[in-house]
Short mmCIF file of C-alpha atoms and ligand atoms in Angstrom, two decimals:
data_model
loop_
_atom_site.label_atom_id
_atom_site.label_comp_id
_atom_site.label_asym_id
_atom_site.label_seq_id
_atom_site.Cartn_x
_atom_site.Cartn_y
_atom_site.Cartn_z
CA MET U 1 171.67 52.45 161.06
CA ASP U 2 172.13 49.57 158.60
CA VAL U 3 175.51 47.84 158.73
CA PRO U 4 177.30 48.29 155.37
CA GLN U 5 177.27 45.07 153.37
CA PRO U 6 179.85 43.83 150.85
CA HIS U 7 179.27 44.31 147.16
CA ALA U 8 180.56 41.51 144.90
CA VAL U 9 180.82 41.95 141.16
CA ILE U 10 180.44 38.54 139.50
CA LEU U 11 181.73 37.98 135.97
CA PRO U 12 180.98 34.60 134.34
CA PHE U 13 182.28 33.37 131.00
CA PRO U 14 179.30 33.70 128.63
CA ALA U 15 178.20 30.07 128.40
CA GLN U 16 175.53 27.95 130.11
CA GLY U 17 177.89 25.76 132.13
CA HIS U 18 179.53 28.85 133.63
CA ILE U 19 176.57 31.17 134.16
CA LYS U 20 174.50 28.57 136.02
CA PRO U 21 176.95 27.83 138.87
CA MET U 22 177.99 31.48 139.12
CA LEU U 23 174.35 32.56 139.45
CA MET U 24 173.91 29.98 142.20
CA LEU U 25 176.86 31.50 144.03
CA ALA U 26 175.37 34.97 143.46
CA LYS U 27 172.10 33.83 145.06
CA LEU U 28 173.92 32.35 148.03
CA LEU U 29 175.92 35.53 148.62
CA SER U 30 172.85 37.68 148.17
CA HIS U 31 171.11 35.48 150.73
CA ALA U 32 174.00 36.34 153.09
CA ASN U 33 172.99 40.02 152.59
CA PHE U 34 175.68 40.87 150.04
CA TYR U 35 174.93 43.24 147.19
CA ILE U 36 175.65 41.56 143.87
CA THR U 37 176.23 42.97 140.41
CA PHE U 38 176.10 40.03 137.99
CA VAL U 39 177.74 40.93 134.68
CA ASN U 40 176.68 39.01 131.58
CA THR U 41 177.58 39.76 127.99
CA LEU U 42 174.95 41.90 126.30
CA ASP U 43 173.47 39.18 124.15
CA ILE U 44 173.01 36.81 127.10
CA HIS U 45 171.86 39.67 129.36
CA ASN U 46 168.97 40.54 127.01
CA HIS U 47 168.04 36.91 126.48
CA PHE U 48 168.20 36.17 130.20
CA LEU U 49 165.95 39.08 131.13
CA GLU U 50 163.40 37.81 128.62
CA LEU U 51 163.46 34.37 130.25
CA ILE U 52 162.97 35.46 133.85
CA ASN U 53 160.07 37.26 135.42
CA GLN U 54 161.98 40.38 136.43
CA THR U 55 159.48 41.66 138.98
CA THR U 56 159.39 38.30 140.78
CA PHE U 57 163.16 38.02 140.60
CA ASN U 58 163.69 41.52 142.02
CA ASN U 59 161.26 40.84 144.83
CA LEU U 60 162.99 37.59 145.71
CA PHE U 61 166.55 38.86 145.32
CA PRO U 62 166.40 42.65 145.82
CA ARG U 63 170.18 42.87 146.25
CA LEU U 64 171.05 41.01 143.04
CA ARG U 65 171.09 43.00 139.82
CA PHE U 66 172.24 42.34 136.28
CA MET U 67 174.49 44.47 134.08
CA ALA U 68 176.19 43.84 130.75
CA ILE U 69 179.38 44.24 128.75
CA PRO U 70 179.86 43.41 125.04
CA ASP U 71 181.23 40.01 124.00
CA GLY U 72 183.47 41.58 121.37
CA LEU U 73 181.86 39.70 118.46
CA PRO U 74 180.47 41.65 115.49
CA PRO U 75 176.67 42.18 115.67
CA GLU U 76 176.05 39.92 112.66
CA HIS U 77 177.79 36.91 114.29
CA PRO U 78 175.19 34.09 114.73
CA ARG U 79 176.45 33.30 118.26
CA SER U 80 175.87 29.61 117.68
CA GLY U 81 177.39 26.83 115.59
CA PRO U 82 180.68 24.93 115.69
CA GLN U 83 182.92 28.03 115.52
CA PHE U 84 181.05 30.06 118.14
CA ILE U 85 183.02 29.23 121.28
CA ARG U 86 186.33 29.43 119.44
CA ASP U 87 185.42 32.90 118.16
CA LEU U 88 184.33 33.90 121.65
CA PHE U 89 187.68 32.87 123.15
CA ILE U 90 189.32 35.44 120.90
CA SER U 91 186.68 38.19 121.00
CA ILE U 92 186.19 38.19 124.76
CA LEU U 93 189.84 39.21 125.17
CA SER U 94 189.57 42.04 122.65
CA ALA U 95 189.59 45.69 123.66
CA ALA U 96 185.82 46.33 123.82
CA PRO U 97 184.86 43.88 126.62
CA LYS U 98 187.86 44.95 128.70
CA HIS U 99 187.17 48.69 128.29
CA LYS U 100 183.50 48.23 129.09
CA PHE U 101 184.27 46.13 132.15
CA ARG U 102 186.66 48.85 133.35
CA ASP U 103 184.04 51.55 132.70
CA LEU U 104 181.46 49.48 134.53
CA LEU U 105 183.70 49.02 137.58
CA LEU U 106 184.54 52.73 137.56
CA SER U 107 180.87 53.63 137.44
CA LEU U 108 180.30 51.32 140.40
CA ILE U 109 183.12 53.01 142.29
CA ASN U 110 182.34 56.62 141.52
CA GLY U 111 179.17 57.00 139.63
CA PRO U 112 175.42 56.78 139.89
CA GLU U 113 175.49 52.95 139.71
CA THR U 114 176.33 52.82 143.43
CA GLY U 115 172.56 53.25 143.78
CA GLY U 116 172.04 55.94 146.39
CA GLY U 117 174.50 54.65 148.93
CA GLN U 118 173.09 51.12 149.34
CA TRP U 119 175.38 49.58 146.76
CA SER U 120 178.82 50.29 148.14
CA THR U 121 181.84 50.44 145.85
CA PRO U 122 182.86 46.89 144.88
CA THR U 123 184.39 44.88 147.69
CA CYS U 124 185.67 42.21 145.31
CA VAL U 125 185.35 40.82 141.82
CA ILE U 126 184.52 37.13 141.54
CA ALA U 127 185.77 36.30 138.08
CA ASP U 128 185.33 33.19 136.01
CA GLY U 129 188.77 31.61 135.75
CA LEU U 130 188.25 31.16 132.03
CA ILE U 131 188.39 34.94 131.55
CA SER U 132 190.77 35.74 134.33
CA ILE U 133 193.05 37.90 132.19
CA LEU U 134 190.19 40.27 131.40
CA ALA U 135 189.00 40.49 134.99
CA ILE U 136 192.30 40.49 136.83
CA ASP U 137 193.99 43.12 134.63
CA VAL U 138 191.13 45.55 135.19
CA ALA U 139 190.49 44.80 138.85
CA GLU U 140 194.19 44.98 139.74
CA GLU U 141 194.43 48.39 138.07
CA LEU U 142 191.49 49.59 140.17
CA HIS U 143 192.83 47.86 143.31
CA ILE U 144 189.83 45.61 143.78
CA PRO U 145 190.62 42.12 145.13
CA VAL U 146 189.84 39.28 142.73
CA ILE U 147 188.67 35.79 143.63
CA ALA U 148 188.70 33.31 140.76
CA PHE U 149 185.83 30.86 140.33
CA ARG U 150 186.75 27.91 138.09
CA THR U 151 183.66 25.97 137.08
CA VAL U 152 185.51 22.76 136.18
CA SER U 153 186.58 19.96 138.54
CA ALA U 154 189.72 20.34 140.66
CA SER U 155 191.12 17.38 138.72
CA SER U 156 190.63 19.02 135.33
CA TYR U 157 192.06 22.32 136.52
CA TRP U 158 195.08 20.48 137.90
CA VAL U 159 195.66 18.87 134.50
CA TYR U 160 195.29 22.31 132.83
CA LEU U 161 197.97 23.68 135.18
CA ASN U 162 200.30 20.88 134.13
CA ILE U 163 199.97 21.52 130.39
CA PRO U 164 203.15 23.65 130.13
CA LYS U 165 205.02 20.71 131.67
CA LEU U 166 203.46 18.30 129.15
CA ILE U 167 204.62 20.62 126.35
CA GLU U 168 208.12 20.83 127.86
CA GLU U 169 208.31 17.04 127.96
CA GLY U 170 207.25 16.83 124.32
CA LEU U 171 203.96 15.04 125.12
CA ILE U 172 201.84 17.77 123.54
CA PRO U 173 200.95 18.20 120.75
CA PHE U 174 200.22 14.62 119.79
CA GLN U 175 198.92 13.24 116.55
CA GLY U 176 196.11 10.81 115.85
CA ASP U 177 198.58 8.01 115.11
CA ASP U 178 200.31 8.38 118.50
CA ASP U 179 199.43 5.70 121.03
CA MET U 180 196.23 7.13 122.48
CA ASP U 181 196.28 4.56 125.28
CA GLY U 182 199.83 5.43 126.32
CA LEU U 183 200.02 6.43 129.98
CA ILE U 184 200.86 10.05 130.90
CA THR U 185 202.99 9.64 133.99
CA CYS U 186 204.29 13.14 134.69
CA ILE U 187 201.23 14.76 136.31
CA PRO U 188 201.66 14.48 140.08
CA GLY U 189 198.76 12.66 141.67
CA PHE U 190 197.66 11.16 138.37
CA GLN U 191 200.73 9.06 137.46
CA SER U 192 198.74 5.94 136.66
CA LEU U 193 195.36 7.38 135.73
CA LEU U 194 195.48 9.36 132.53
CA ARG U 195 196.11 8.08 129.05
CA ARG U 196 196.85 10.37 126.13
CA ARG U 197 193.17 10.18 125.13
CA ASP U 198 192.14 11.41 128.61
CA LEU U 199 193.95 14.74 128.29
CA PRO U 200 191.76 17.81 127.65
CA SER U 201 190.45 17.96 124.08
CA PHE U 202 192.59 20.99 123.18
CA CYS U 203 195.74 18.87 123.65
CA ARG U 204 194.77 17.15 120.40
CA PHE U 205 195.49 20.23 118.27
CA GLU U 206 198.32 19.78 115.81
CA SER U 207 200.33 22.80 116.93
CA ILE U 208 201.07 24.35 120.29
CA GLU U 209 200.46 27.70 118.61
CA ASN U 210 196.79 26.85 118.22
CA PRO U 211 194.83 29.85 119.61
CA VAL U 212 192.43 27.70 121.65
CA LEU U 213 195.28 25.79 123.32
CA GLN U 214 197.06 29.09 123.97
CA PHE U 215 193.84 30.60 125.36
CA PHE U 216 193.52 27.79 127.92
CA ILE U 217 197.21 27.94 128.89
CA ASN U 218 197.17 31.70 129.36
CA GLN U 219 193.89 31.92 131.27
CA THR U 220 194.90 29.02 133.51
CA LEU U 221 198.17 30.66 134.48
CA ALA U 222 196.65 34.15 134.84
CA MET U 223 194.13 32.78 137.29
CA THR U 224 196.89 32.07 139.78
CA ARG U 225 197.20 35.87 140.23
CA ALA U 226 193.82 35.84 142.00
CA SER U 227 193.81 36.09 145.79
CA ALA U 228 191.76 32.92 146.20
CA LEU U 229 190.01 30.17 144.27
CA ILE U 230 186.40 28.97 144.42
CA LEU U 231 185.62 25.47 143.12
CA ASN U 232 182.28 23.77 142.58
CA THR U 233 183.38 20.47 144.11
CA PHE U 234 183.52 18.89 147.54
CA ASP U 235 186.47 17.81 149.64
CA GLY U 236 185.35 14.18 149.97
CA LEU U 237 185.60 13.77 146.20
CA GLU U 238 188.80 15.57 145.25
CA SER U 239 190.81 16.41 148.38
CA PRO U 240 194.19 14.97 147.23
CA ILE U 241 194.14 17.20 144.15
CA ILE U 242 192.75 20.20 146.05
CA SER U 243 195.82 19.98 148.34
CA LYS U 244 198.06 20.18 145.29
CA LEU U 245 196.23 23.31 144.08
CA LEU U 246 197.04 24.96 147.41
CA SER U 247 200.56 25.55 146.18
CA PHE U 248 199.08 27.95 143.59
CA PHE U 249 196.39 29.68 145.69
CA PRO U 250 196.64 30.85 149.29
CA LYS U 251 192.99 30.00 149.83
CA ILE U 252 190.61 27.56 148.16
CA TYR U 253 186.90 27.44 148.87
CA THR U 254 185.30 24.18 147.76
CA ILE U 255 181.56 24.85 147.93
CA GLY U 256 179.96 22.19 145.76
CA PRO U 257 177.75 20.71 144.64
CA LEU U 258 176.42 24.26 144.42
CA HIS U 259 172.90 23.32 143.37
CA ALA U 260 172.65 21.19 146.52
CA LEU U 261 174.26 23.80 148.77
CA LEU U 262 171.73 26.31 147.48
CA GLU U 263 168.93 24.00 148.56
CA SER U 264 170.54 23.34 151.90
CA ARG U 265 171.15 27.04 152.71
CA ILE U 266 168.04 28.58 151.21
CA LYS U 267 165.08 26.64 152.54
CA ASP U 268 162.50 29.06 151.13
CA HIS U 269 160.91 27.16 148.26
CA LEU U 270 159.98 30.35 146.44
CA LEU U 271 163.57 31.50 146.27
CA LEU U 272 164.51 28.20 144.63
CA SER U 273 161.56 27.96 142.32
CA HIS U 274 161.61 28.22 138.58
CA SER U 275 160.38 31.83 138.71
CA SER U 276 163.57 32.88 140.43
CA SER U 277 165.56 31.39 137.51
CA ASN U 278 167.83 28.41 137.94
CA GLY U 279 170.28 29.91 135.49
CA SER U 280 169.04 27.95 132.48
CA LEU U 281 169.46 29.92 129.26
CA ARG U 282 166.79 27.91 127.45
CA GLU U 283 163.15 27.21 128.17
CA GLN U 284 162.89 23.80 129.82
CA ASP U 285 160.34 21.36 128.41
CA ARG U 286 158.72 19.88 131.52
CA THR U 287 156.43 17.45 129.68
CA CYS U 288 159.07 14.74 129.98
CA LEU U 289 158.51 14.59 133.75
CA ALA U 290 155.01 13.22 133.16
CA TRP U 291 156.49 10.65 130.74
CA LEU U 292 159.01 9.65 133.43
CA ASP U 293 156.18 9.21 135.94
CA SER U 294 154.82 6.42 133.74
CA GLN U 295 158.11 4.44 133.67
CA PRO U 296 159.28 1.71 136.11
CA SER U 297 161.83 2.64 138.79
CA LYS U 298 165.49 2.86 137.75
CA SER U 299 164.66 1.73 134.22
CA VAL U 300 165.23 4.84 132.10
CA VAL U 301 168.47 5.94 130.44
CA TYR U 302 168.67 9.73 130.30
CA ILE U 303 170.83 11.15 127.48
CA ASN U 304 172.02 14.74 127.40
CA PHE U 305 175.18 16.19 125.86
CA GLY U 306 175.01 19.58 127.59
CA SER U 307 174.91 23.00 126.02
CA LEU U 308 177.89 23.06 123.62
CA VAL U 309 178.68 19.62 122.25
CA MET U 310 177.63 19.04 118.62
CA ILE U 311 177.42 15.63 116.94
CA THR U 312 177.43 14.42 113.36
CA PRO U 313 174.36 12.80 111.77
CA ASP U 314 176.27 9.47 111.78
CA GLN U 315 176.94 9.70 115.50
CA LEU U 316 173.29 10.53 116.09
CA MET U 317 172.27 7.38 114.20
CA GLU U 318 174.73 5.17 116.11
CA PHE U 319 173.46 6.43 119.47
CA TRP U 320 169.86 6.13 118.36
CA TYR U 321 170.17 2.54 117.11
CA GLY U 322 172.21 1.60 120.18
CA LEU U 323 169.49 2.98 122.44
CA VAL U 324 166.53 1.32 120.76
CA ASN U 325 168.46 -1.96 120.41
CA SER U 326 169.14 -1.98 124.15
CA GLU U 327 165.37 -2.16 124.61
CA LYS U 328 165.53 0.12 127.65
CA PRO U 329 163.26 3.16 127.93
CA PHE U 330 165.13 6.38 127.18
CA LEU U 331 164.71 10.11 127.59
CA TRP U 332 166.91 12.03 125.16
CA VAL U 333 167.56 15.77 125.02
CA ILE U 334 168.26 16.70 121.41
CA ARG U 335 168.97 20.45 121.36
CA GLU U 336 167.89 22.27 118.23
CA ASP U 337 171.58 23.04 117.60
CA LEU U 338 172.97 19.59 118.55
CA LEU U 339 173.52 18.42 114.99
CA LEU U 340 176.48 19.35 112.83
CA GLY U 341 175.46 19.70 109.22
CA GLU U 342 172.08 19.07 107.71
CA ASP U 343 168.83 18.63 109.56
CA MET U 344 168.05 14.94 110.00
CA VAL U 345 164.45 15.15 111.12
CA ASN U 346 162.98 14.35 107.72
CA GLU U 347 165.47 11.59 107.06
CA THR U 348 164.98 9.58 110.25
CA PRO U 349 164.33 5.94 109.30
CA GLN U 350 160.72 5.02 109.99
CA GLU U 351 161.85 2.00 111.98
CA LEU U 352 163.62 4.28 114.46
CA THR U 353 160.66 6.62 114.78
CA MET U 354 158.35 3.71 115.53
CA ARG U 355 160.66 2.04 118.04
CA THR U 356 161.19 5.40 119.74
CA ARG U 357 157.45 5.87 120.08
CA GLU U 358 157.33 2.56 121.97
CA ARG U 359 159.92 3.36 124.59
CA GLY U 360 161.46 6.81 124.07
CA CYS U 361 160.83 10.45 124.81
CA ILE U 362 162.74 13.24 123.04
CA VAL U 363 162.73 16.90 124.09
CA GLY U 364 164.77 19.96 123.12
CA TRP U 365 165.90 21.07 126.62
CA ALA U 366 164.91 19.59 129.95
CA PRO U 367 164.79 20.25 133.71
CA GLN U 368 167.92 18.15 134.22
CA GLU U 369 168.25 18.32 138.00
CA GLU U 370 164.66 17.12 138.43
CA ILE U 371 165.13 14.37 135.88
CA LEU U 372 168.22 13.02 137.60
CA ALA U 373 166.36 13.03 140.90
CA HIS U 374 163.39 11.15 139.40
CA ARG U 375 162.90 7.59 140.70
CA ALA U 376 162.51 6.24 137.12
CA VAL U 377 166.02 7.26 136.01
CA GLY U 378 168.53 4.41 136.17
CA GLY U 379 171.46 5.83 134.23
CA PHE U 380 172.83 8.95 132.53
CA LEU U 381 174.58 8.94 129.15
CA THR U 382 176.45 12.22 129.48
CA HIS U 383 179.13 14.36 127.81
CA SER U 384 180.75 14.67 131.26
CA GLY U 385 180.38 18.43 131.59
CA TRP U 386 181.24 19.23 135.18
CA ASN U 387 177.80 20.52 136.19
CA SER U 388 176.11 17.45 134.75
CA THR U 389 178.63 15.18 136.45
CA LEU U 390 178.05 16.79 139.85
CA GLU U 391 174.28 16.71 139.39
CA SER U 392 174.48 13.00 138.59
CA ILE U 393 176.81 12.30 141.53
CA TRP U 394 174.42 14.13 143.83
CA ALA U 395 171.43 12.13 142.59
CA GLY U 396 173.39 8.85 142.83
CA VAL U 397 172.80 8.08 139.14
CA PRO U 398 175.56 6.02 137.43
CA MET U 399 176.98 7.36 134.17
CA ILE U 400 178.04 6.38 130.69
CA CYS U 401 180.54 9.03 129.63
CA TRP U 402 181.04 10.25 126.08
CA PRO U 403 183.23 13.34 126.49
CA GLN U 404 183.97 15.77 123.67
CA LEU U 405 185.32 19.12 124.85
CA ALA U 406 187.97 20.57 127.14
CA ASP U 407 187.63 19.29 130.73
CA GLN U 408 185.15 16.54 129.82
CA GLN U 409 187.91 14.06 128.87
CA VAL U 410 189.45 14.29 132.35
CA ASN U 411 186.10 14.21 134.18
CA SER U 412 185.02 11.05 132.41
CA ARG U 413 188.27 9.26 133.25
CA CYS U 414 187.87 10.19 136.93
CA VAL U 415 184.22 9.05 136.86
CA SER U 416 185.09 5.62 135.50
CA GLU U 417 188.53 4.78 136.93
CA LEU U 418 188.98 6.90 140.05
CA TRP U 419 185.51 7.25 141.52
CA LYS U 420 184.05 4.11 139.87
CA LEU U 421 180.77 5.83 139.07
CA GLY U 422 180.30 4.71 135.51
CA ILE U 423 181.68 3.57 132.17
CA ASP U 424 183.82 5.77 129.92
CA ILE U 425 183.32 5.13 126.18
CA LYS U 426 185.32 8.12 124.95
CA ASP U 427 186.19 8.12 121.26
CA THR U 428 183.66 5.38 120.43
CA CYS U 429 179.92 5.49 119.86
CA ASP U 430 179.14 2.63 117.50
CA ARG U 431 175.67 1.16 118.02
CA SER U 432 176.83 -2.16 119.46
CA THR U 433 178.98 -0.44 122.12
CA VAL U 434 176.10 1.88 123.01
CA GLU U 435 173.68 -1.04 123.29
CA LYS U 436 176.12 -3.02 125.46
CA VAL U 437 176.99 -0.21 127.91
CA VAL U 438 173.33 0.77 128.31
CA ARG U 439 172.48 -2.84 129.22
CA ASP U 440 175.52 -3.01 131.52
CA LEU U 441 174.58 0.18 133.32
CA ILE U 442 170.93 -0.68 133.83
CA GLU U 443 171.47 -4.40 134.56
CA GLY U 444 174.84 -6.17 134.29
CA LYS U 445 177.29 -3.92 136.13
CA ARG U 446 174.71 -1.97 138.05
CA GLU U 447 175.31 -3.42 141.50
CA GLU U 448 179.05 -2.90 141.34
CA ILE U 449 178.73 0.75 140.25
CA MET U 450 175.84 1.55 142.59
CA LYS U 451 178.01 0.82 145.63
CA SER U 452 180.38 3.71 144.83
CA SER U 453 177.49 5.89 143.58
CA ASP U 454 175.69 5.55 146.90
CA ASP U 455 178.86 6.15 148.94
CA ILE U 456 179.88 9.26 147.01
CA ALA U 457 176.31 10.65 146.90
CA ARG U 458 176.27 10.31 150.70
CA MET U 459 179.55 12.24 150.94
CA ALA U 460 178.09 14.96 148.71
CA ARG U 461 175.05 15.23 150.97
CA ASP U 462 177.23 15.43 154.08
CA SER U 463 179.31 18.21 152.55
CA VAL U 464 176.35 20.59 152.09
CA ARG U 465 174.70 19.87 155.45
CA GLU U 466 175.24 22.25 158.36
CA GLY U 467 178.78 21.55 159.56
CA GLY U 468 179.78 19.87 156.26
CA SER U 469 182.87 21.01 154.35
CA SER U 470 181.10 22.94 151.58
CA TYR U 471 178.63 24.48 154.03
CA CYS U 472 181.48 25.73 156.23
CA ASN U 473 183.64 26.84 153.30
CA LEU U 474 180.84 29.08 152.07
CA GLU U 475 180.74 30.68 155.51
CA LYS U 476 184.50 31.20 155.38
CA LEU U 477 184.17 32.78 151.96
CA VAL U 478 181.46 35.14 153.23
CA ASP U 479 183.55 36.08 156.28
CA ASP U 480 186.71 36.57 154.24
CA ILE U 481 184.96 38.87 151.75
CA ARG U 482 183.51 40.82 154.67
CA SER U 483 187.02 41.20 156.06
CA PHE U 484 188.10 42.86 152.77
CA MET U 485 185.81 45.75 153.75
CA SER U 486 187.92 46.60 156.76
CA SER U 487 191.33 45.27 155.73
CA SER U 488 194.21 47.70 155.55
CA GLN U 489 194.98 46.49 152.04
CA TYR U 490 191.54 47.51 150.93
CA ALA U 491 191.65 50.91 152.66
CA SER U 492 195.22 51.82 151.65
CA SER U 493 195.87 55.20 150.11
CA GLU U 494 197.06 53.43 146.96
CA CYS U 495 193.69 51.77 146.85
CA ASN U 496 191.83 55.02 147.39
CA GLU U 497 193.79 56.61 144.59
CA GLY U 498 192.70 53.73 142.40
CA ARG U 499 189.14 54.29 143.40
CA LYS U 500 189.17 57.94 142.37
CA LEU U 501 190.22 57.17 138.80
C1 LIG H 601 180.82 23.06 129.61
C2 LIG H 601 181.88 22.12 130.23
O1 LIG H 601 181.94 20.88 129.70
C3 LIG H 601 181.80 22.11 131.71
O2 LIG H 601 182.54 21.06 132.29
C4 LIG H 601 182.30 23.42 132.13
O3 LIG H 601 182.39 23.51 133.52
C5 LIG H 601 181.34 24.44 131.56
O4 LIG H 601 181.22 24.32 130.14
P1 LIG H 601 178.17 22.37 129.34
O5 LIG H 601 178.30 21.73 128.02
O6 LIG H 601 177.20 23.45 129.42
O7 LIG H 601 179.49 22.89 130.01
O8 LIG H 601 177.79 21.18 130.37
P2 LIG H 601 177.57 21.16 131.91
O9 LIG H 601 178.75 21.63 132.67
O10 LIG H 601 177.10 19.81 132.22
O11 LIG H 601 176.40 22.22 132.18
C6 LIG H 601 175.15 22.14 131.60
C7 LIG H 601 174.12 22.66 132.59
O12 LIG H 601 172.92 22.90 131.88
C8 LIG H 601 173.82 21.69 133.70
O13 LIG H 601 173.76 22.36 134.92
C9 LIG H 601 172.46 21.11 133.33
O14 LIG H 601 171.63 20.83 134.44
C10 LIG H 601 171.86 22.22 132.51
N1 LIG H 601 170.97 21.64 131.50
C11 LIG H 601 171.50 20.95 130.45
C12 LIG H 601 169.60 21.77 131.64
O15 LIG H 601 169.11 22.38 132.59
N2 LIG H 601 168.82 21.19 130.70
C13 LIG H 601 169.29 20.52 129.63
O16 LIG H 601 168.49 20.01 128.84
C14 LIG H 601 170.69 20.40 129.50
#
């Protein structure tokens, strides 16, 4: 008789930078024989199923299935644009997503969704920390243990946890005319690292009542109700801060960089291939890989601002002139929704178009992990999203950081001042600065930065190898979830009552 296997319900926040690492975790757990129900919002669910070859996916991961709940936005909402994420923060906490998630869990407990006995009732919910209130309220009611997965760095999450203290001390909110370079000394572990400008972007709102600031404060605190925390980082990089987080969570599993752990644990090339979906929500344009093949080693600057950042036409021009003036080859991902305001394509100065033809390649969405691993790439101009940062660290590619949203401000400060992996140009992007830092990264300061890049990339590699910290922590996570199946807490009568609801 088959041994019963755990069933984890995984609930990511509906955005690229969250779905990708959570899908990687889903694959790893499914590879450890777990049954997985991966819950997207309806819009993303439908889009995602269009992007993947479902038959191939089901053959490769027969124990991983997708289900959906609504995102709470009205059907006519464009689900893109500058207001989208802000609207989502509010709608995802509305009644509809919560009710549907509860119904879904109940159907997994009692109903036909258990799938003829193979799919046991849920052993645990692995919830994105950014929507912990939604997940924890429902799972607690149904007596299902919750593990929070926060997709940001340990350092950023630590700063988030300290925001109530910053408010108490009158340091937030701050205004544009406050000294942005003033040191923030009251966050333990970071007493001489962070300036006002390095605090998360939502600290710049004028009022502490701002709904986005409140959203982050509330979700961050709610997360501490989870029974454990998963982080996509590795001990060698952030252990002093991870120790501080241990006062909020009884257990922390650091299992990053997840994309590398996936490769280390799942050797089967087919399971890692494009057809099994790498969690990208857009079609990747692979033509740029051939362009990279034609470039000299370590010569190319790769520019990508992730999935959410939007820039003004003026900022686009400053970056563009800075890049061509640096006279280095560049590969730039300009998403179709990158620009705020009017479409610039027809207004691009001819001079720029010509100089780009000489040494540039522009695509709409790219296979980023492969690009960073390409021998021609010498530097990464990034928005400092945590996935991008980890991918760059792993590939040993030094960074120029231009952060815009949420955690990115903290990540970029750590990259430049703590880990010495790059140059942080936050709050500036004039063409002469861009030209200078590109030259510095590819030539002037390269040697100095490459020393730390190589050291930290080595640590990242060690962490995902057999016996490494992330490798072992994944095993602990798997064992601990298995133990939920037999634990008295899980089998208590209170729990069973919950299950019959
Ligand atoms: C944002 C936050 O900034 C991030 O720190 C947080 O953890 C999640 O939300 P995002 O803007 O999506 O994330 O950036 P990032 O975290 O870097 O994730 C983007 C992912 O998309 C990366 O894994 C990257 O490899 C992938 N990507 C991006 C592509 O595959 N192709 C592209 O062209 C651009």
